Amino acid sequence: MAIGLLMAAGCGDGDEPPSGPRLTIAIRFDQPGLGVRSADGGYTGFDVDVAQYVAAKLGTDKRAITFVEARPADRETMLEQHKADMVVATYSITDARRQRVDFAGPYFVAGQSLLVRKTNSDIDGPEALNDSDWRLCSVSGSTPAEKVQATYAKSVTLDQRGSYRECVDALLKGETDAVTTDDVILAGYAAEQPDKLKVVGKPFSTERYGIGLSKGDSRRTKVTDALRAMVADGSWDRFVRDSLGRSGYQIPMKPEIVDSP
C-alpha cells in the first residue's frame, strides 16, 4: 500500500487524530466539476467526493487522505509502483488497462460529446460539423477530434491544443467553434461559465469510469461494495448534482456496479 502523508487541513493542535489507514488517492487537478485543486490547497469535484466516500467506507477519515495528481499517461504506473492506493480520475475501464491494473465500478458512464458557445444554435451534434469553416478543438495526441472527423464530419478543420483548458479558452475567444472529449468533462467546463458555454448532442461513445487499483489488490471487493452503497443511498445523485448540475448536463442513469468490470 502507498503510504500517504496527512493533509495539513483539519489536523491542528487539539484535533483528534484522523482514524483509519492512510490512503494516497490519485485524482485530476485540472478538470472542473470532477477533480480540481484550488488555490488554497483544497480539492473539489465529483471524483473527489467519490474518493472520500469510498475511503470512509474503508475506515479512513478524509483527513488521512493524501491527494496526488493523476496525469493520464501515468495512471497505470502510479498503481504499479505503489505511488497511489487508488486512481479516481475519469479513468475509463479498457481491456488494455485491465492487463496492468484492476478496476472497481463502473461508478459513472460517460460518452464523447461537444462543447460550444451558448449562442451557437448551428452545432447540435458531430454531423453538424461537416464543413471546413467549422473548427473542432481537442488535445494534441488524443483521438476524440480525429474520431469525429473520421466518422461524422470529414470536412471539419481540426484544432489541436495542449490541454482542454486551452481549447475552452480558444472557444470563449472565438478562435475555435467546438471542443470534444467525454461529456462529463465538458460539463465541468460548462458549469464554470453556464451563461457562455453548453454541452450539445447525444453522447457518441461509451466511457465507463472505474476506480483503479494495483493488480491483485485485496481491497477491490470492499471498494466495489462501497460504490454500490454510494449509488443505493443517494450519495451518487447528490455528488453529480452538486458538481455538475449548473452546467445543464443531462445526468445519465445510475451505473450498475459489477464484480468484474
mmCIF file of C-alpha atoms in Angstrom, residues 40-247:
data_model
loop_
_atom_site.group_PDB
_atom_site.id
_atom_site.type_symbol
_atom_site.label_atom_id
_atom_site.label_comp_id
_atom_site.label_asym_id
_atom_site.label_seq_id
_atom_site.Cartn_x
_atom_site.Cartn_y
_atom_site.Cartn_z
ATOM 1 C CA ASP A 40 -5.920 27.295 -1.082
ATOM 2 C CA GLY A 41 -4.829 23.661 -1.476
ATOM 3 C CA GLY A 42 -8.302 22.145 -1.206
ATOM 4 C CA TYR A 43 -9.858 19.632 -3.585
ATOM 5 C CA THR A 44 -13.320 19.627 -5.136
ATOM 6 C CA GLY A 45 -15.299 17.696 -7.735
ATOM 7 C CA PHE A 46 -17.278 14.531 -8.322
ATOM 8 C CA ASP A 47 -14.219 12.259 -8.321
ATOM 9 C CA VAL A 48 -13.069 13.829 -5.054
ATOM 10 C CA ASP A 49 -16.472 13.142 -3.472
ATOM 11 C CA VAL A 50 -16.388 9.543 -4.728
ATOM 12 C CA ALA A 51 -12.855 9.045 -3.407
ATOM 13 C CA GLN A 52 -13.719 10.402 0.031
ATOM 14 C CA TYR A 53 -16.900 8.319 0.237
ATOM 15 C CA VAL A 54 -15.079 5.103 -0.661
ATOM 16 C CA ALA A 55 -12.246 5.925 1.745
ATOM 17 C CA ALA A 56 -14.761 6.416 4.559
ATOM 18 C CA LYS A 57 -16.301 3.014 3.819
ATOM 19 C CA LEU A 58 -12.804 1.553 4.081
ATOM 20 C CA GLY A 59 -12.482 3.149 7.521
ATOM 21 C CA THR A 60 -10.307 6.116 6.531
ATOM 22 C CA ASP A 61 -11.018 9.632 7.761
ATOM 23 C CA LYS A 62 -10.789 12.157 4.913
ATOM 24 C CA ARG A 63 -8.024 13.943 6.827
ATOM 25 C CA ALA A 64 -5.917 10.811 6.365
ATOM 26 C CA ILE A 65 -6.146 11.047 2.559
ATOM 27 C CA THR A 66 -3.324 12.490 0.511
ATOM 28 C CA PHE A 67 -4.457 13.509 -2.956
ATOM 29 C CA VAL A 68 -1.855 13.378 -5.720
ATOM 30 C CA GLU A 69 -2.188 14.351 -9.352
ATOM 31 C CA ALA A 70 -3.009 11.649 -11.898
ATOM 32 C CA ARG A 71 -1.831 12.618 -15.356
ATOM 33 C CA PRO A 72 -3.477 10.398 -17.996
ATOM 34 C CA ALA A 73 -0.277 8.726 -19.167
ATOM 35 C CA ASP A 74 0.901 7.977 -15.605
ATOM 36 C CA ARG A 75 -2.104 6.242 -14.060
ATOM 37 C CA GLU A 76 -1.075 2.611 -14.572
ATOM 38 C CA THR A 77 2.498 3.339 -13.497
ATOM 39 C CA MET A 78 1.357 5.083 -10.322
ATOM 40 C CA LEU A 79 -0.512 1.948 -9.281
ATOM 41 C CA GLU A 80 2.207 -0.460 -10.369
ATOM 42 C CA GLN A 81 4.857 1.494 -8.461
ATOM 43 C CA HIS A 82 2.556 1.911 -5.436
ATOM 44 C CA LYS A 83 2.661 5.694 -5.666
ATOM 45 C CA ALA A 84 -1.108 5.642 -5.185
ATOM 46 C CA ASP A 85 -3.519 3.259 -3.476
ATOM 47 C CA MET A 86 -6.353 4.175 -5.828
ATOM 48 C CA VAL A 87 -6.858 6.183 -9.001
ATOM 49 C CA VAL A 88 -10.178 8.059 -9.201
ATOM 50 C CA ALA A 89 -9.615 10.222 -12.253
ATOM 51 C CA THR A 90 -12.126 9.804 -15.116
ATOM 52 C CA TYR A 91 -10.302 6.502 -15.634
ATOM 53 C CA SER A 92 -12.009 4.555 -18.425
ATOM 54 C CA ILE A 93 -12.085 0.783 -17.999
ATOM 55 C CA THR A 94 -10.483 -0.829 -21.063
ATOM 56 C CA ASP A 95 -9.158 -4.281 -21.909
ATOM 57 C CA ALA A 96 -5.643 -2.920 -22.365
ATOM 58 C CA ARG A 97 -5.604 -1.281 -18.936
ATOM 59 C CA ARG A 98 -7.011 -4.390 -17.268
ATOM 60 C CA GLN A 99 -3.840 -6.191 -18.285
ATOM 61 C CA ARG A 100 -1.917 -3.954 -15.880
ATOM 62 C CA VAL A 101 -4.370 -2.863 -13.154
ATOM 63 C CA ASP A 102 -7.630 -3.909 -11.510
ATOM 64 C CA PHE A 103 -10.812 -1.856 -11.532
ATOM 65 C CA ALA A 104 -13.878 -1.423 -9.342
ATOM 66 C CA GLY A 105 -17.000 0.036 -10.879
ATOM 67 C CA PRO A 106 -18.029 1.498 -13.156
ATOM 68 C CA TYR A 107 -19.134 4.396 -10.949
ATOM 69 C CA PHE A 108 -20.006 6.626 -13.935
ATOM 70 C CA VAL A 109 -20.759 6.075 -17.618
ATOM 71 C CA ALA A 110 -19.834 8.970 -19.888
ATOM 72 C CA GLY A 111 -19.688 9.435 -23.641
ATOM 73 C CA GLN A 112 -17.928 11.661 -26.132
ATOM 74 C CA SER A 113 -19.772 14.895 -26.857
ATOM 75 C CA LEU A 114 -19.320 18.541 -27.878
ATOM 76 C CA LEU A 115 -18.936 21.835 -26.023
ATOM 77 C CA VAL A 116 -19.953 25.026 -27.858
ATOM 78 C CA ARG A 117 -20.696 28.649 -27.080
ATOM 79 C CA LYS A 118 -24.117 29.271 -25.552
ATOM 80 C CA THR A 119 -25.115 31.442 -28.510
ATOM 81 C CA ASN A 120 -24.345 28.741 -31.091
ATOM 82 C CA SER A 121 -27.550 27.140 -32.395
ATOM 83 C CA ASP A 122 -25.996 25.568 -35.511
ATOM 84 C CA ILE A 123 -23.899 22.831 -33.892
ATOM 85 C CA ASP A 124 -26.127 20.215 -32.240
ATOM 86 C CA GLY A 125 -24.047 17.089 -32.830
ATOM 87 C CA PRO A 126 -20.942 15.804 -34.631
ATOM 88 C CA GLU A 127 -22.649 15.577 -38.050
ATOM 89 C CA ALA A 128 -23.289 19.334 -37.958
ATOM 90 C CA LEU A 129 -19.525 19.933 -38.066
ATOM 91 C CA ASN A 130 -19.145 18.603 -41.606
ATOM 92 C CA ASP A 131 -17.987 21.917 -43.022
ATOM 93 C CA SER A 132 -14.419 23.185 -43.433
ATOM 94 C CA ASP A 133 -15.424 26.502 -41.848
ATOM 95 C CA TRP A 134 -16.043 24.801 -38.509
ATOM 96 C CA ARG A 135 -13.030 24.371 -36.214
ATOM 97 C CA LEU A 136 -13.015 21.494 -33.732
ATOM 98 C CA CYS A 137 -10.580 21.548 -30.815
ATOM 99 C CA SER A 138 -9.115 18.666 -28.852
ATOM 100 C CA VAL A 139 -5.840 17.910 -27.115
ATOM 101 C CA SER A 140 -2.741 17.110 -29.160
ATOM 102 C CA GLY A 141 -2.038 13.384 -29.165
ATOM 103 C CA SER A 142 -5.611 12.433 -28.222
ATOM 104 C CA THR A 143 -8.144 10.780 -30.515
ATOM 105 C CA PRO A 144 -11.601 12.373 -29.930
ATOM 106 C CA ALA A 145 -11.357 15.033 -32.650
ATOM 107 C CA GLU A 146 -9.909 12.557 -35.144
ATOM 108 C CA LYS A 147 -12.816 10.220 -34.389
ATOM 109 C CA VAL A 148 -15.297 12.986 -35.180
ATOM 110 C CA GLN A 149 -13.529 13.744 -38.462
ATOM 111 C CA ALA A 150 -13.236 10.098 -39.493
ATOM 112 C CA THR A 151 -16.776 9.081 -38.592
ATOM 113 C CA TYR A 152 -19.055 12.106 -38.703
ATOM 114 C CA ALA A 153 -17.517 15.214 -40.283
ATOM 115 C CA LYS A 154 -14.751 14.651 -42.818
ATOM 116 C CA SER A 155 -14.582 18.347 -43.747
ATOM 117 C CA VAL A 156 -14.189 19.802 -40.259
ATOM 118 C CA THR A 157 -10.939 21.647 -39.508
ATOM 119 C CA LEU A 158 -9.101 20.130 -36.554
ATOM 120 C CA ASP A 159 -7.605 22.497 -33.985
ATOM 121 C CA GLN A 160 -5.059 20.781 -31.719
ATOM 122 C CA ARG A 161 -4.122 22.404 -28.397
ATOM 123 C CA GLY A 162 -2.001 21.423 -25.421
ATOM 124 C CA SER A 163 -4.865 20.956 -22.940
ATOM 125 C CA TYR A 164 -8.634 21.095 -22.718
ATOM 126 C CA ARG A 165 -8.325 24.315 -20.745
ATOM 127 C CA GLU A 166 -6.576 25.827 -23.779
ATOM 128 C CA CYS A 167 -9.357 24.519 -26.017
ATOM 129 C CA VAL A 168 -12.013 26.082 -23.794
ATOM 130 C CA ASP A 169 -10.165 29.404 -23.710
ATOM 131 C CA ALA A 170 -9.971 29.318 -27.518
ATOM 132 C CA LEU A 171 -13.703 28.569 -27.683
ATOM 133 C CA LEU A 172 -14.519 31.547 -25.481
ATOM 134 C CA LYS A 173 -12.332 33.813 -27.637
ATOM 135 C CA GLY A 174 -13.974 32.608 -30.859
ATOM 136 C CA GLU A 175 -10.759 31.009 -32.104
ATOM 137 C CA THR A 176 -12.440 27.602 -32.355
ATOM 138 C CA ASP A 177 -16.083 26.539 -32.663
ATOM 139 C CA ALA A 178 -16.386 23.359 -30.606
ATOM 140 C CA VAL A 179 -14.429 21.226 -28.152
ATOM 141 C CA THR A 180 -14.760 17.450 -27.971
ATOM 142 C CA THR A 181 -13.995 14.884 -25.265
ATOM 143 C CA ASP A 182 -16.108 12.994 -22.692
ATOM 144 C CA ASP A 183 -19.395 14.750 -21.984
ATOM 145 C CA VAL A 184 -18.944 14.851 -18.219
ATOM 146 C CA ILE A 185 -15.556 16.571 -18.606
ATOM 147 C CA LEU A 186 -17.101 19.127 -20.929
ATOM 148 C CA ALA A 187 -19.977 19.612 -18.491
ATOM 149 C CA GLY A 188 -17.492 20.652 -15.831
ATOM 150 C CA TYR A 189 -16.213 23.449 -18.031
ATOM 151 C CA ALA A 190 -19.787 24.459 -18.884
ATOM 152 C CA ALA A 191 -20.641 24.585 -15.190
ATOM 153 C CA GLU A 192 -17.869 27.144 -14.668
ATOM 154 C CA GLN A 193 -19.498 29.541 -17.144
ATOM 155 C CA PRO A 194 -23.082 28.377 -17.747
ATOM 156 C CA ASP A 195 -24.017 31.708 -19.310
ATOM 157 C CA LYS A 196 -21.348 31.294 -22.013
ATOM 158 C CA LEU A 197 -20.964 27.548 -22.692
ATOM 159 C CA LYS A 198 -23.162 24.476 -23.196
ATOM 160 C CA VAL A 199 -22.819 20.763 -23.972
ATOM 161 C CA VAL A 200 -24.810 19.685 -27.046
ATOM 162 C CA GLY A 201 -25.873 16.489 -28.769
ATOM 163 C CA LYS A 202 -26.203 12.928 -27.585
ATOM 164 C CA PRO A 203 -23.054 11.056 -26.496
ATOM 165 C CA PHE A 204 -21.497 9.100 -29.351
ATOM 166 C CA SER A 205 -19.243 6.708 -27.439
ATOM 167 C CA THR A 206 -19.312 4.824 -24.123
ATOM 168 C CA GLU A 207 -16.700 5.522 -21.446
ATOM 169 C CA ARG A 208 -17.021 3.506 -18.213
ATOM 170 C CA TYR A 209 -15.131 5.185 -15.365
ATOM 171 C CA GLY A 210 -13.691 2.885 -12.724
ATOM 172 C CA ILE A 211 -11.544 3.144 -9.627
ATOM 173 C CA GLY A 212 -8.106 1.836 -10.493
ATOM 174 C CA LEU A 213 -6.289 -0.443 -8.060
ATOM 175 C CA SER A 214 -2.996 -2.274 -8.283
ATOM 176 C CA LYS A 215 -3.205 -5.777 -9.716
ATOM 177 C CA GLY A 216 -4.447 -8.226 -7.101
ATOM 178 C CA ASP A 217 -5.315 -5.561 -4.502
ATOM 179 C CA SER A 218 -7.356 -7.350 -1.836
ATOM 180 C CA ARG A 219 -9.463 -4.219 -1.216
ATOM 181 C CA ARG A 220 -11.254 -4.407 -4.558
ATOM 182 C CA THR A 221 -14.294 -6.208 -3.101
ATOM 183 C CA LYS A 222 -14.643 -3.596 -0.357
ATOM 184 C CA VAL A 223 -14.296 -0.771 -2.894
ATOM 185 C CA THR A 224 -16.974 -2.409 -5.052
ATOM 186 C CA ASP A 225 -19.292 -2.692 -2.042
ATOM 187 C CA ALA A 226 -18.650 0.969 -1.203
ATOM 188 C CA LEU A 227 -19.595 2.058 -4.725
ATOM 189 C CA ARG A 228 -22.807 0.030 -4.547
ATOM 190 C CA ALA A 229 -23.677 1.712 -1.246
ATOM 191 C CA MET A 230 -22.950 5.137 -2.753
ATOM 192 C CA VAL A 231 -25.433 4.515 -5.567
ATOM 193 C CA ALA A 232 -28.059 2.954 -3.278
ATOM 194 C CA ASP A 233 -28.095 5.597 -0.525
ATOM 195 C CA GLY A 234 -28.491 8.629 -2.801
ATOM 196 C CA SER A 235 -24.950 9.935 -2.408
ATOM 197 C CA TRP A 236 -24.172 9.360 -6.110
ATOM 198 C CA ASP A 237 -27.098 11.559 -7.152
ATOM 199 C CA ARG A 238 -26.065 14.278 -4.738
ATOM 200 C CA PHE A 239 -22.428 14.233 -5.834
ATOM 201 C CA VAL A 240 -23.357 14.521 -9.520
ATOM 202 C CA ARG A 241 -25.927 17.235 -8.883
ATOM 203 C CA ASP A 242 -23.618 19.318 -6.701
ATOM 204 C CA SER A 243 -20.645 19.100 -9.072
ATOM 205 C CA LEU A 244 -22.302 19.227 -12.489
ATOM 206 C CA GLY A 245 -25.882 20.388 -12.068
ATOM 207 C CA ARG A 246 -25.306 24.023 -13.058
ATOM 208 C CA SER A 247 -23.976 23.047 -16.482
#
